[in-house]
CSV table of C-alpha atoms and ligand atoms in Angstrom, one decimal:
chain,number,residue,atom,x,y,z
M,4,MET,CA,136.8,116.5,131.5
M,5,GLY,CA,133.6,118.4,131.0
M,6,THR,CA,131.1,116.1,129.3
M,7,PRO,CA,127.6,117.6,128.8
M,8,MET,CA,126.3,115.3,131.6
M,9,ASP,CA,128.9,116.6,134.0
M,10,ALA,CA,128.2,120.2,133.1
M,11,GLY,CA,124.4,119.8,133.6
M,12,LEU,CA,124.8,118.1,136.9
M,13,ILE,CA,127.3,120.6,138.2
M,14,ALA,CA,125.0,123.5,137.2
M,15,LEU,CA,122.1,121.8,138.9
M,16,VAL,CA,124.0,121.2,142.2
M,17,GLU,CA,125.4,124.8,142.1
M,18,ARG,CA,121.9,126.3,141.7
M,19,LEU,CA,120.3,124.1,144.3
M,20,SER,CA,123.1,124.8,146.8
M,21,ALA,CA,122.3,128.5,146.3
M,22,ALA,CA,118.6,128.1,146.4
M,23,VAL,CA,118.5,126.3,149.8
M,24,GLU,CA,120.1,129.4,151.4
M,25,GLU,CA,116.8,131.2,151.0
M,26,PRO,CA,115.2,131.9,154.3
M,27,THR,CA,111.9,130.0,154.1
M,28,PRO,CA,110.5,126.8,152.5
M,29,GLU,CA,108.3,129.1,150.5
M,30,ALA,CA,111.2,131.1,149.0
M,31,ILE,CA,113.4,128.0,148.6
M,32,THR,CA,110.8,126.0,146.7
M,33,ARG,CA,109.9,129.0,144.5
M,34,ARG,CA,113.6,129.3,143.5
M,35,VAL,CA,114.2,125.5,143.0
M,36,LYS,CA,111.0,125.3,140.9
M,37,ALA,CA,112.3,128.1,138.6
M,38,ASP,CA,115.7,126.4,138.4
M,39,LEU,CA,114.3,123.0,137.5
M,40,GLU,CA,111.9,124.6,134.9
M,41,ASP,CA,114.9,126.3,133.3
M,42,LEU,CA,117.4,123.4,133.4
M,43,LEU,CA,114.9,120.7,132.4
M,44,GLY,CA,113.1,122.9,129.9
M,45,ARG,CA,116.2,123.4,127.8
M,46,GLY,CA,117.5,119.9,128.2
M,47,ALA,CA,120.5,121.0,130.2
M,48,LEU,CA,120.5,118.0,132.5
M,49,ILE,CA,121.6,114.9,130.6
M,50,LEU,CA,121.2,111.8,132.8
M,51,PRO,CA,123.3,108.6,132.4
M,52,ASP,CA,121.2,105.7,131.1
M,53,ARG,CA,121.0,103.9,134.4
M,54,PHE,CA,118.8,106.8,135.8
M,55,ARG,CA,116.5,106.5,132.8
M,56,THR,CA,115.8,102.8,133.1
M,57,ALA,CA,112.4,101.7,134.4
M,58,ARG,CA,112.0,98.6,136.6
M,59,PRO,CA,109.4,95.9,135.9
M,60,ASP,CA,107.6,95.8,139.3
M,61,ALA,CA,107.3,99.5,140.3
M,62,TYR,CA,108.9,102.9,139.6
M,63,ALA,CA,112.6,103.2,140.1
M,64,ARG,CA,114.1,105.6,142.6
M,65,ARG,CA,117.9,106.5,142.3
M,66,LEU,CA,120.0,109.0,144.2
M,67,LEU,CA,121.5,111.6,141.9
M,68,HIS,CA,123.1,113.9,144.5
M,69,GLN,CA,123.3,114.2,148.2
M,70,ASP,CA,124.2,117.6,149.6
M,71,PRO,CA,127.2,117.0,152.0
M,72,GLN,CA,125.4,119.3,154.6
M,73,ASN,CA,122.1,117.4,154.1
M,74,ARG,CA,120.3,120.6,153.1
M,75,PHE,CA,118.8,118.7,150.1
M,76,THR,CA,118.9,115.5,148.0
M,77,ALA,CA,118.2,115.1,144.3
M,78,VAL,CA,116.5,111.9,143.3
M,79,VAL,CA,115.6,110.6,139.8
M,80,MET,CA,112.6,108.4,139.2
M,81,ALA,CA,111.9,106.3,136.1
M,82,TRP,CA,108.3,105.3,135.5
M,83,GLY,CA,107.3,102.4,133.2
M,84,PRO,CA,103.8,102.4,131.5
M,85,GLY,CA,101.1,102.0,134.1
M,86,GLN,CA,103.4,102.8,137.0
M,87,GLY,CA,102.5,105.4,139.7
M,88,THR,CA,102.3,106.1,143.4
M,89,PRO,CA,99.6,105.8,146.0
M,90,VAL,CA,98.4,109.0,147.7
M,91,HIS,CA,101.5,110.0,149.8
M,92,ASP,CA,103.2,112.8,151.8
M,93,HIS,CA,106.9,113.6,151.9
M,94,GLY,CA,108.0,112.9,155.4
M,95,GLY,CA,107.6,116.5,156.5
M,96,LEU,CA,110.1,117.8,153.9
M,97,TRP,CA,109.5,120.4,151.3
M,98,CYS,CA,110.0,119.1,147.8
M,99,VAL,CA,110.0,120.2,144.1
M,100,GLU,CA,109.3,117.6,141.4
M,101,GLY,CA,110.1,118.2,137.7
M,102,VAL,CA,109.7,116.2,134.5
M,103,VAL,CA,112.9,115.3,132.7
M,104,GLU,CA,111.5,113.1,130.0
M,105,GLY,CA,108.0,112.0,128.9
M,106,GLN,CA,104.8,113.0,130.5
M,107,MET,CA,103.4,112.7,134.0
M,108,VAL,CA,99.9,113.0,135.5
M,109,VAL,CA,99.8,114.7,138.9
M,110,THR,CA,96.7,114.8,141.2
M,111,GLN,CA,96.7,116.7,144.4
M,112,TYR,CA,94.8,115.4,147.5
M,113,ASP,CA,93.3,116.6,150.7
M,114,VAL,CA,93.8,114.2,153.6
M,115,THR,CA,91.9,114.7,156.9
M,116,PRO,CA,91.9,112.4,160.0
M,117,GLN,CA,88.5,110.8,160.5
M,118,GLY,CA,88.0,108.4,163.5
M,119,ASP,CA,90.8,105.8,163.2
M,120,GLY,CA,91.1,106.4,159.4
M,121,PHE,CA,91.4,109.3,157.0
M,122,ASP,CA,89.2,111.1,154.6
M,123,VAL,CA,91.0,111.4,151.2
M,124,HIS,CA,89.7,113.6,148.4
M,125,SER,CA,91.3,114.8,145.2
M,126,ILE,CA,91.6,118.5,144.7
M,127,GLY,CA,90.8,119.7,141.2
M,128,GLU,CA,91.5,117.7,138.1
M,129,PRO,CA,94.5,115.6,137.4
M,130,LEU,CA,97.2,117.8,135.8
M,131,SER,CA,99.2,116.6,132.8
M,132,ALA,CA,102.9,117.7,133.2
M,133,GLY,CA,105.3,117.7,130.3
M,134,VAL,CA,109.1,118.1,130.1
M,135,GLY,CA,110.3,121.2,131.9
M,136,SER,CA,107.3,121.6,134.2
M,137,ALA,CA,107.8,121.4,137.9
M,138,GLY,CA,105.6,121.5,141.0
M,139,ARG,CA,106.4,122.4,144.6
M,140,LEU,CA,105.0,121.0,147.8
M,141,ILE,CA,105.3,122.3,151.3
M,142,PRO,CA,103.9,120.3,154.2
M,143,PRO,CA,101.3,119.9,155.5
M,144,THR,CA,99.5,120.4,152.1
M,145,ASP,CA,101.8,118.1,150.1
M,146,TYR,CA,99.6,115.0,149.4
M,147,HIS,CA,99.5,113.9,145.8
M,148,VAL,CA,99.6,111.0,143.3
M,149,LEU,CA,102.1,110.8,140.5
M,150,ALA,CA,101.7,108.5,137.5
M,151,ASN,CA,103.4,108.0,134.2
M,152,GLY,CA,101.3,109.7,131.6
M,153,ARG,CA,102.8,107.7,128.7
M,154,HIS,CA,101.2,104.4,127.8
M,155,ASP,CA,104.0,103.4,125.4
M,156,GLY,CA,107.2,104.4,127.1
M,157,THR,CA,109.2,105.5,130.2
M,158,SER,CA,108.9,108.9,131.8
M,159,VAL,CA,111.7,110.3,134.0
M,160,THR,CA,111.3,112.8,136.9
M,161,LEU,CA,113.7,114.7,139.1
M,162,HIS,CA,112.8,115.3,142.8
M,163,VAL,CA,114.5,117.7,145.1
M,164,TYR,CA,113.8,117.3,148.8
M,165,GLY,CA,114.8,119.5,151.8
M,166,GLY,CA,116.9,116.7,153.4
M,167,SER,CA,117.1,112.9,153.1
M,168,LEU,CA,113.7,111.4,152.5
M,169,ASP,CA,113.9,108.0,154.1
M,170,GLY,CA,110.2,107.3,154.4
M,171,CYS,CA,106.8,108.7,153.8
M,172,ARG,CA,103.2,108.0,154.6
M,173,ILE,CA,101.0,106.4,152.0
M,174,PHE,CA,97.2,106.3,152.1
M,175,THR,CA,95.2,103.4,150.7
M,176,PRO,CA,91.4,102.8,150.5
M,177,ALA,CA,89.9,100.7,153.3
M,178,ALA,CA,86.7,98.7,153.0
M,179,ASP,CA,84.6,101.4,154.8
M,180,GLY,CA,85.3,104.1,152.2
M,181,ARG,CA,87.9,105.8,154.4
M,182,TYR,CA,91.7,105.4,153.9
M,183,ALA,CA,94.3,103.7,156.0
M,184,GLN,CA,97.8,105.2,156.6
M,185,THR,CA,101.0,103.1,156.3
M,186,VAL,CA,104.5,104.3,156.8
M,187,ARG,CA,106.6,103.3,153.8
M,188,ALA,CA,110.4,103.1,154.0
M,189,LEU,CA,112.0,104.4,150.9
M,190,CYS,CA,115.2,103.0,149.4
M,191,TYR,CA,117.4,103.7,146.3
M,192,HIS,CA,117.7,101.3,143.4
M,193,ASP,CA,121.0,100.7,141.5
T,210,LIG,FE1,105.6,113.1,145.8
């Protein structure tokens, strides 16, 4: 059939399938980042509308592709105005996150155990990421916050993980100035 959407998704899956054959997370994520910057930067991935639709309560998370050998998954998120994440990790998986539509604000964090809680500090200034920019994260230095940078519309991001990300840790402020850790189960929306 060969619609533009099919062509873009096929190209993405082919390139990711090749990239995950690299020998290390460092090499894999470098290549996946370059692939996303190329494909998203020239608008080669055209997503069906259901992937681009925000939900009222929190950001939407939808499965775009699951590698049959579970070497990677590709997940699309849609962010309404004001929506974002808490400080989180990625369940021990490498990941690369790219902007498909709109504008995102990304802030990296340092998380250190302290007593029965955690010390959490931002690293550097929040980064504004536009269409075609991508960032890579390799545990254990993969703590960050993502938020929609648009106040008047939806932004859309593509996340490639080194397996199935079923859960992650989130860190929320406690009364004593430290942060508490919670394990959050992740699901896919329709
Ligand atoms: Fe993330």
